């Protein structure tokens, strides 16, 4: 068994959609609820001021029907804020979207498994990508989740899911186990900032997948392979957003960079200097539908500040081609951003009046540093 590193660099999303697409939606975030059974320090959940609730079943089905009529070929992600498995009709909504031929992804912290939703239902219902928001791989880091559940009990739930996927025929195309990589980021929250912790977490997951070691050699996932690859993940000319390690059939460990939630979650003593110019591909190919029907274009718009329409009174097609969103798109093509929310997102983080860059302070890379919009690094067999 051998491994290699592969980089996949995508063009800037905004540039790609401006040059080629015609504002066709590729991603729709369907927020079934903004209630959550965790209150993670690295999430904007505790900053959210809008009302909490659950999307009515008839509204969820209407949105799915409309996407079907629009010949929607993208991904319907049943999440924006909140934990989707808490919705009382989650299983019915999931089945309805899959029966309609809509590619359905689910992001869950799996805390409600198997009490509210069985493991069998999750893995055999036809979900395209199941993202398990594991994030904190030991007792110390798990404290940032701010829940009464003990880490050992939480890990047991993950072990049950992985074991079922290992021992049964499932029709989930892809299972991602997300771990939050917080080294060299703007947040005050420390989650995973040690390469050896990543190595330990991956090996612990591999112990579940390969209990008898008959099809697996730990030497292939030792420091030489994992830590070397992870260092490439954060030491390249571009700071990478996503790093994937395939550990089994359809199963990936995904390291994701901790983010500032559009510069709303920043270190103490820092401030943001707004910027009204920039580009963002979200305007052109994504739509977030909040539980109450209000729509935004950004998956990090936790308060629904970038309002573009109401799915209760206006069709998804009309919202996508309406005056409000069309105007924002035309301005974005010229490098102009209308929303105050976007101004902060594209703004400059400063401390004591000077530009603040944790990346630069740690001496990782030189001038000209630029965040990659979507770059994947895979360690594959």
GROMACS .gro file of C-alpha atoms in nm:
model
  381
    1UNK     CA    1   0.000   0.000   0.000
    2UNK     CA    2   0.147   0.333  -0.102
    3UNK     CA    3   0.041   0.692  -0.065
    4UNK     CA    4   0.085   1.011  -0.254
    5UNK     CA    5  -0.009   1.373  -0.203
    6UNK     CA    6  -0.236   1.528  -0.464
    7UNK     CA    7  -0.327   1.896  -0.485
    8UNK     CA    8  -0.641   2.007  -0.662
    9UNK     CA    9  -0.652   2.383  -0.715
   10UNK     CA   10  -0.976   2.544  -0.829
   11UNK     CA   11  -1.009   2.883  -0.985
   12UNK     CA   12  -1.160   3.157  -0.778
   13UNK     CA   13  -1.530   3.075  -0.751
   14UNK     CA   14  -1.638   3.426  -0.834
   15UNK     CA   15  -1.426   3.436  -1.149
   16UNK     CA   16  -1.552   3.096  -1.256
   17UNK     CA   17  -1.919   3.179  -1.228
   18UNK     CA   18  -1.882   3.525  -1.381
   19UNK     CA   19  -1.712   3.388  -1.690
   20UNK     CA   20  -1.912   3.073  -1.743
   21UNK     CA   21  -2.234   3.015  -1.551
   22UNK     CA   22  -2.567   3.195  -1.571
   23UNK     CA   23  -2.643   3.225  -1.201
   24UNK     CA   24  -2.745   2.860  -1.183
   25UNK     CA   25  -2.769   2.744  -0.823
   26UNK     CA   26  -2.514   2.476  -0.738
   27UNK     CA   27  -2.569   2.472  -0.361
   28UNK     CA   28  -2.879   2.532  -0.153
   29UNK     CA   29  -2.853   2.538   0.225
   30UNK     CA   30  -3.183   2.432   0.380
   31UNK     CA   31  -3.187   2.528   0.746
   32UNK     CA   32  -3.435   2.289   0.904
   33UNK     CA   33  -3.377   2.450   1.242
   34UNK     CA   34  -3.137   2.689   1.412
   35UNK     CA   35  -3.175   2.510   1.743
   36UNK     CA   36  -2.862   2.321   1.843
   37UNK     CA   37  -2.779   2.069   2.115
   38UNK     CA   38  -2.426   2.206   2.144
   39UNK     CA   39  -2.292   2.557   2.198
   40UNK     CA   40  -1.942   2.535   2.055
   41UNK     CA   41  -1.697   2.815   2.125
   42UNK     CA   42  -1.578   2.810   1.763
   43UNK     CA   43  -1.930   2.849   1.623
   44UNK     CA   44  -2.141   3.164   1.582
   45UNK     CA   45  -2.437   2.996   1.749
   46UNK     CA   46  -2.390   3.206   2.064
   47UNK     CA   47  -2.380   3.525   1.853
   48UNK     CA   48  -2.711   3.455   1.679
   49UNK     CA   49  -2.987   3.701   1.776
   50UNK     CA   50  -3.267   3.599   1.538
   51UNK     CA   51  -3.559   3.388   1.667
   52UNK     CA   52  -3.516   3.011   1.693
   53UNK     CA   53  -3.756   2.765   1.540
   54UNK     CA   54  -3.821   2.474   1.304
   55UNK     CA   55  -3.902   2.493   0.933
   56UNK     CA   56  -4.265   2.392   0.870
   57UNK     CA   57  -4.292   2.058   0.693
   58UNK     CA   58  -4.505   2.199   0.409
   59UNK     CA   59  -4.250   2.475   0.344
   60UNK     CA   60  -3.962   2.224   0.330
   61UNK     CA   61  -4.153   2.006   0.084
   62UNK     CA   62  -4.251   2.307  -0.126
   63UNK     CA   63  -3.887   2.414  -0.156
   64UNK     CA   64  -3.784   2.063  -0.258
   65UNK     CA   65  -4.064   2.050  -0.517
   66UNK     CA   66  -3.951   2.383  -0.660
   67UNK     CA   67  -3.590   2.269  -0.687
   68UNK     CA   68  -3.711   1.962  -0.872
   69UNK     CA   69  -3.911   2.179  -1.113
   70UNK     CA   70  -3.604   2.396  -1.168
   71UNK     CA   71  -3.409   2.082  -1.265
   72UNK     CA   72  -3.170   2.157  -0.979
   73UNK     CA   73  -2.854   1.948  -1.022
   74UNK     CA   74  -2.655   2.079  -0.729
   75UNK     CA   75  -2.639   1.980  -0.363
   76UNK     CA   76  -2.913   2.039  -0.109
   77UNK     CA   77  -2.734   2.071   0.224
   78UNK     CA   78  -2.975   2.030   0.513
   79UNK     CA   79  -2.796   2.273   0.739
   80UNK     CA   80  -2.693   2.634   0.777
   81UNK     CA   81  -2.712   2.697   1.148
   82UNK     CA   82  -2.845   2.449   1.402
   83UNK     CA   83  -2.855   2.069   1.421
   84UNK     CA   84  -3.084   1.924   1.149
   85UNK     CA   85  -3.148   1.595   1.331
   86UNK     CA   86  -3.342   1.788   1.597
   87UNK     CA   87  -3.617   1.868   1.347
   88UNK     CA   88  -3.922   1.656   1.435
   89UNK     CA   89  -3.975   1.571   1.065
   90UNK     CA   90  -3.609   1.526   0.967
   91UNK     CA   91  -3.650   1.170   0.839
   92UNK     CA   92  -3.957   1.257   0.635
   93UNK     CA   93  -3.793   1.564   0.479
   94UNK     CA   94  -3.478   1.367   0.399
   95UNK     CA   95  -3.674   1.087   0.232
   96UNK     CA   96  -3.886   1.336   0.040
   97UNK     CA   97  -3.584   1.511  -0.110
   98UNK     CA   98  -3.411   1.185  -0.202
   99UNK     CA   99  -3.729   1.041  -0.356
  100UNK     CA  100  -3.747   1.358  -0.569
  101UNK     CA  101  -3.398   1.289  -0.701
  102UNK     CA  102  -3.232   1.580  -0.519
  103UNK     CA  103  -2.870   1.524  -0.421
  104UNK     CA  104  -2.890   1.552  -0.044
  105UNK     CA  105  -2.605   1.618   0.199
  106UNK     CA  106  -2.634   1.628   0.578
  107UNK     CA  107  -2.403   1.800   0.826
  108UNK     CA  108  -2.456   1.676   1.182
  109UNK     CA  109  -2.278   1.671   1.516
  110UNK     CA  110  -2.443   1.325   1.556
  111UNK     CA  111  -2.524   1.393   1.921
  112UNK     CA  112  -2.885   1.290   1.850
  113UNK     CA  113  -2.776   0.950   1.713
  114UNK     CA  114  -2.922   0.696   1.767
  115UNK     CA  115  -3.187   0.837   2.003
  116UNK     CA  116  -3.368   1.055   1.744
  117UNK     CA  117  -3.235   0.911   1.417
  118UNK     CA  118  -3.099   0.558   1.385
  119UNK     CA  119  -2.758   0.486   1.237
  120UNK     CA  120  -2.923   0.258   0.981
  121UNK     CA  121  -3.151   0.541   0.867
  122UNK     CA  122  -2.854   0.777   0.827
  123UNK     CA  123  -2.641   0.536   0.626
  124UNK     CA  124  -2.902   0.360   0.414
  125UNK     CA  125  -3.140   0.642   0.325
  126UNK     CA  126  -2.947   0.758   0.018
  127UNK     CA  127  -2.761   1.058   0.158
  128UNK     CA  128  -2.493   1.160  -0.090
  129UNK     CA  129  -2.244   1.301   0.164
  130UNK     CA  130  -2.278   1.261   0.539
  131UNK     CA  131  -2.056   1.510   0.722
  132UNK     CA  132  -1.991   1.411   1.083
  133UNK     CA  133  -1.893   1.726   1.269
  134UNK     CA  134  -1.655   1.548   1.510
  135UNK     CA  135  -1.420   1.850   1.533
  136UNK     CA  136  -1.274   1.786   1.883
  137UNK     CA  137  -1.091   1.451   1.903
  138UNK     CA  138  -1.009   1.427   2.276
  139UNK     CA  139  -1.144   1.517   2.617
  140UNK     CA  140  -0.951   1.844   2.641
  141UNK     CA  141  -1.066   1.985   2.306
  142UNK     CA  142  -1.419   1.848   2.357
  143UNK     CA  143  -1.469   2.102   2.635
  144UNK     CA  144  -1.510   2.370   2.368
  145UNK     CA  145  -1.839   2.202   2.263
  146UNK     CA  146  -2.000   2.312   2.592
  147UNK     CA  147  -2.229   2.013   2.636
  148UNK     CA  148  -2.303   1.793   2.937
  149UNK     CA  149  -2.216   1.477   2.745
  150UNK     CA  150  -1.878   1.322   2.827
  151UNK     CA  151  -1.625   1.280   2.548
  152UNK     CA  152  -1.611   0.901   2.588
  153UNK     CA  153  -1.987   0.884   2.536
  154UNK     CA  154  -1.960   1.110   2.232
  155UNK     CA  155  -1.680   0.905   2.078
  156UNK     CA  156  -1.886   0.591   2.136
  157UNK     CA  157  -2.154   0.735   1.906
  158UNK     CA  158  -1.894   0.797   1.634
  159UNK     CA  159  -1.758   0.446   1.680
  160UNK     CA  160  -2.107   0.301   1.633
  161UNK     CA  161  -2.152   0.492   1.306
  162UNK     CA  162  -1.811   0.391   1.166
  163UNK     CA  163  -1.860   0.029   1.272
  164UNK     CA  164  -2.198   0.012   1.099
  165UNK     CA  165  -2.048   0.155   0.781
  166UNK     CA  166  -1.768  -0.102   0.804
  167UNK     CA  167  -1.992  -0.406   0.858
  168UNK     CA  168  -2.296  -0.332   0.640
  169UNK     CA  169  -2.388  -0.243   0.285
  170UNK     CA  170  -2.461   0.129   0.286
  171UNK     CA  171  -2.571   0.360   0.006
  172UNK     CA  172  -2.413   0.677   0.140
  173UNK     CA  173  -2.160   0.777  -0.124
  174UNK     CA  174  -1.924   0.954   0.113
  175UNK     CA  175  -1.875   0.984   0.489
  176UNK     CA  176  -1.661   1.273   0.610
  177UNK     CA  177  -1.531   1.294   0.967
  178UNK     CA  178  -1.451   1.661   1.022
  179UNK     CA  179  -1.178   1.775   1.260
  180UNK     CA  180  -1.123   2.146   1.322
  181UNK     CA  181  -0.764   2.255   1.263
  182UNK     CA  182  -0.715   2.574   1.464
  183UNK     CA  183  -0.340   2.626   1.431
  184UNK     CA  184  -0.249   2.968   1.287
  185UNK     CA  185  -0.601   3.108   1.271
  186UNK     CA  186  -0.761   3.427   1.390
  187UNK     CA  187  -0.967   3.270   1.668
  188UNK     CA  188  -0.895   3.268   2.039
  189UNK     CA  189  -1.024   2.910   2.049
  190UNK     CA  190  -0.768   2.631   2.043
  191UNK     CA  191  -0.904   2.305   1.909
  192UNK     CA  192  -0.649   2.097   1.719
  193UNK     CA  193  -0.318   2.278   1.696
  194UNK     CA  194  -0.077   1.987   1.730
  195UNK     CA  195   0.019   1.757   1.444
  196UNK     CA  196   0.062   1.463   1.679
  197UNK     CA  197  -0.294   1.504   1.802
  198UNK     CA  198  -0.409   1.474   1.441
  199UNK     CA  199  -0.200   1.160   1.398
  200UNK     CA  200  -0.341   1.012   1.718
  201UNK     CA  201  -0.699   1.095   1.619
  202UNK     CA  202  -0.663   0.934   1.275
  203UNK     CA  203  -0.505   0.618   1.414
  204UNK     CA  204  -0.785   0.591   1.669
  205UNK     CA  205  -1.040   0.600   1.388
  206UNK     CA  206  -0.840   0.343   1.191
  207UNK     CA  207  -0.849   0.111   1.492
  208UNK     CA  208  -1.227   0.106   1.453
  209UNK     CA  209  -1.216   0.042   1.079
  210UNK     CA  210  -0.949  -0.228   1.099
  211UNK     CA  211  -0.985  -0.402   1.437
  212UNK     CA  212  -0.793  -0.712   1.328
  213UNK     CA  213  -0.531  -0.519   1.129
  214UNK     CA  214  -0.576  -0.770   0.847
  215UNK     CA  215  -0.624  -0.504   0.578
  216UNK     CA  216  -0.435  -0.224   0.739
  217UNK     CA  217  -0.082  -0.136   0.842
  218UNK     CA  218  -0.037   0.141   1.096
  219UNK     CA  219   0.302   0.208   0.941
  220UNK     CA  220   0.118   0.364   0.648
  221UNK     CA  221  -0.041   0.620   0.879
  222UNK     CA  222   0.258   0.694   1.096
  223UNK     CA  223   0.430   1.028   1.151
  224UNK     CA  224   0.616   1.002   0.822
  225UNK     CA  225   0.293   1.004   0.622
  226UNK     CA  226   0.047   1.199   0.833
  227UNK     CA  227   0.251   1.475   0.995
  228UNK     CA  228   0.449   1.540   0.678
  229UNK     CA  229   0.125   1.573   0.484
  230UNK     CA  230  -0.037   1.795   0.747
  231UNK     CA  231   0.263   2.028   0.743
  232UNK     CA  232   0.215   2.064   0.369
  233UNK     CA  233  -0.149   2.144   0.444
  234UNK     CA  234  -0.051   2.461   0.631
  235UNK     CA  235   0.294   2.554   0.505
  236UNK     CA  236   0.238   2.596   0.134
  237UNK     CA  237   0.240   2.920  -0.056
  238UNK     CA  238  -0.133   2.926   0.004
  239UNK     CA  239  -0.297   2.845   0.335
  240UNK     CA  240  -0.528   2.558   0.257
  241UNK     CA  241  -0.891   2.540   0.363
  242UNK     CA  242  -0.942   2.165   0.333
  243UNK     CA  243  -0.722   1.862   0.372
  244UNK     CA  244  -0.851   1.509   0.327
  245UNK     CA  245  -0.712   1.171   0.426
  246UNK     CA  246  -0.891   0.865   0.297
  247UNK     CA  247  -0.892   0.601   0.571
  248UNK     CA  248  -1.139   0.351   0.426
  249UNK     CA  249  -1.394   0.280   0.157
  250UNK     CA  250  -1.603   0.598   0.128
  251UNK     CA  251  -1.465   0.728   0.459
  252UNK     CA  252  -1.248   1.040   0.485
  253UNK     CA  253  -1.097   1.240   0.768
  254UNK     CA  254  -1.133   1.606   0.672
  255UNK     CA  255  -0.931   1.878   0.841
  256UNK     CA  256  -1.099   2.215   0.805
  257UNK     CA  257  -0.951   2.551   0.895
  258UNK     CA  258  -1.119   2.731   1.182
  259UNK     CA  259  -1.276   3.049   1.052
  260UNK     CA  260  -1.394   3.384   1.185
  261UNK     CA  261  -1.754   3.363   1.067
  262UNK     CA  262  -1.715   3.655   0.828
  263UNK     CA  263  -1.495   3.839   1.080
  264UNK     CA  264  -1.759   3.824   1.354
  265UNK     CA  265  -1.556   3.589   1.574
  266UNK     CA  266  -1.217   3.754   1.621
  267UNK     CA  267  -0.959   3.775   1.901
  268UNK     CA  268  -1.014   4.013   2.189
  269UNK     CA  269  -0.850   4.349   2.137
  270UNK     CA  270  -0.897   4.333   1.760
  271UNK     CA  271  -1.130   4.528   1.536
  272UNK     CA  272  -1.232   4.508   1.172
  273UNK     CA  273  -1.185   4.787   0.922
  274UNK     CA  274  -1.472   4.738   0.672
  275UNK     CA  275  -1.405   4.710   0.300
  276UNK     CA  276  -1.677   4.769   0.042
  277UNK     CA  277  -1.493   4.616  -0.251
  278UNK     CA  278  -1.418   4.254  -0.333
  279UNK     CA  279  -1.557   3.944  -0.502
  280UNK     CA  280  -1.756   3.651  -0.373
  281UNK     CA  281  -1.892   3.356  -0.568
  282UNK     CA  282  -2.172   3.292  -0.319
  283UNK     CA  283  -2.381   3.563  -0.487
  284UNK     CA  284  -2.394   3.364  -0.809
  285UNK     CA  285  -2.445   3.001  -0.725
  286UNK     CA  286  -2.568   2.950  -0.368
  287UNK     CA  287  -2.877   3.023  -0.165
  288UNK     CA  288  -2.939   2.980   0.206
  289UNK     CA  289  -3.301   2.929   0.314
  290UNK     CA  290  -3.351   2.987   0.685
  291UNK     CA  291  -3.608   2.795   0.889
  292UNK     CA  292  -3.863   3.079   0.866
  293UNK     CA  293  -3.830   3.107   0.487
  294UNK     CA  294  -3.607   3.414   0.479
  295UNK     CA  295  -3.324   3.373   0.227
  296UNK     CA  296  -2.961   3.476   0.223
  297UNK     CA  297  -2.674   3.407  -0.015
  298UNK     CA  298  -2.408   3.320   0.243
  299UNK     CA  299  -2.372   3.004   0.453
  300UNK     CA  300  -2.193   3.211   0.721
  301UNK     CA  301  -2.473   3.465   0.748
  302UNK     CA  302  -2.591   3.327   1.081
  303UNK     CA  303  -2.831   3.617   1.147
  304UNK     CA  304  -2.977   3.632   0.797
  305UNK     CA  305  -2.842   3.984   0.744
  306UNK     CA  306  -2.811   3.956   0.364
  307UNK     CA  307  -3.184   3.926   0.297
  308UNK     CA  308  -3.272   3.843  -0.064
  309UNK     CA  309  -3.630   3.716  -0.037
  310UNK     CA  310  -3.891   3.512   0.149
  311UNK     CA  311  -3.950   3.155   0.034
  312UNK     CA  312  -4.293   3.157   0.202
  313UNK     CA  313  -4.426   3.420  -0.039
  314UNK     CA  314  -4.188   3.409  -0.337
  315UNK     CA  315  -4.073   3.115  -0.548
  316UNK     CA  316  -3.710   3.005  -0.532
  317UNK     CA  317  -3.678   3.071  -0.907
  318UNK     CA  318  -3.805   3.427  -0.865
  319UNK     CA  319  -3.575   3.491  -0.568
  320UNK     CA  320  -3.280   3.363  -0.772
  321UNK     CA  321  -3.360   3.591  -1.065
  322UNK     CA  322  -3.524   3.873  -0.873
  323UNK     CA  323  -3.429   4.240  -0.866
  324UNK     CA  324  -3.264   4.224  -0.524
  325UNK     CA  325  -3.023   3.938  -0.594
  326UNK     CA  326  -2.964   4.040  -0.956
  327UNK     CA  327  -2.860   4.386  -0.843
  328UNK     CA  328  -2.618   4.246  -0.587
  329UNK     CA  329  -2.468   4.019  -0.852
  330UNK     CA  330  -2.416   4.303  -1.097
  331UNK     CA  331  -2.241   4.511  -0.832
  332UNK     CA  332  -2.026   4.214  -0.730
  333UNK     CA  333  -1.910   4.169  -1.089
  334UNK     CA  334  -1.775   4.526  -1.066
  335UNK     CA  335  -1.604   4.444  -0.739
  336UNK     CA  336  -1.861   4.635  -0.532
  337UNK     CA  337  -2.025   4.483  -0.225
  338UNK     CA  338  -2.361   4.620  -0.113
  339UNK     CA  339  -2.419   4.458   0.225
  340UNK     CA  340  -2.261   4.580   0.548
  341UNK     CA  341  -2.222   4.213   0.637
  342UNK     CA  342  -1.998   4.164   0.333
  343UNK     CA  343  -1.802   4.479   0.417
  344UNK     CA  344  -1.693   4.328   0.748
  345UNK     CA  345  -1.628   3.986   0.591
  346UNK     CA  346  -1.389   4.138   0.336
  347UNK     CA  347  -1.250   4.384   0.590
  348UNK     CA  348  -0.908   4.396   0.751
  349UNK     CA  349  -0.855   4.268   1.103
  350UNK     CA  350  -0.648   4.516   1.302
  351UNK     CA  351  -0.495   4.537   1.645
  352UNK     CA  352  -0.380   4.872   1.783
  353UNK     CA  353  -0.444   5.028   1.444
  354UNK     CA  354  -0.213   4.787   1.258
  355UNK     CA  355  -0.304   4.500   1.027
  356UNK     CA  356  -0.321   4.179   1.226
  357UNK     CA  357  -0.215   3.855   1.059
  358UNK     CA  358  -0.161   3.546   1.267
  359UNK     CA  359  -0.023   3.368   0.962
  360UNK     CA  360   0.241   3.637   0.916
  361UNK     CA  361   0.317   3.657   1.288
  362UNK     CA  362   0.405   3.290   1.290
  363UNK     CA  363   0.634   3.331   0.991
  364UNK     CA  364   0.472   3.062   0.781
  365UNK     CA  365   0.474   3.236   0.447
  366UNK     CA  366   0.603   3.544   0.274
  367UNK     CA  367   0.439   3.855   0.135
  368UNK     CA  368   0.166   3.803  -0.116
  369UNK     CA  369  -0.010   3.553   0.112
  370UNK     CA  370  -0.357   3.484  -0.020
  371UNK     CA  371  -0.620   3.248   0.114
  372UNK     CA  372  -0.716   2.975  -0.126
  373UNK     CA  373  -1.089   2.968  -0.193
  374UNK     CA  374  -1.106   2.593  -0.230
  375UNK     CA  375  -0.796   2.380  -0.244
  376UNK     CA  376  -0.796   2.015  -0.153
  377UNK     CA  377  -0.502   1.800  -0.059
  378UNK     CA  378  -0.560   1.429  -0.053
  379UNK     CA  379  -0.349   1.150   0.086
  380UNK     CA  380  -0.480   0.861  -0.119
  381UNK     CA  381  -0.405   0.493  -0.164
   0.00000   0.00000   0.00000
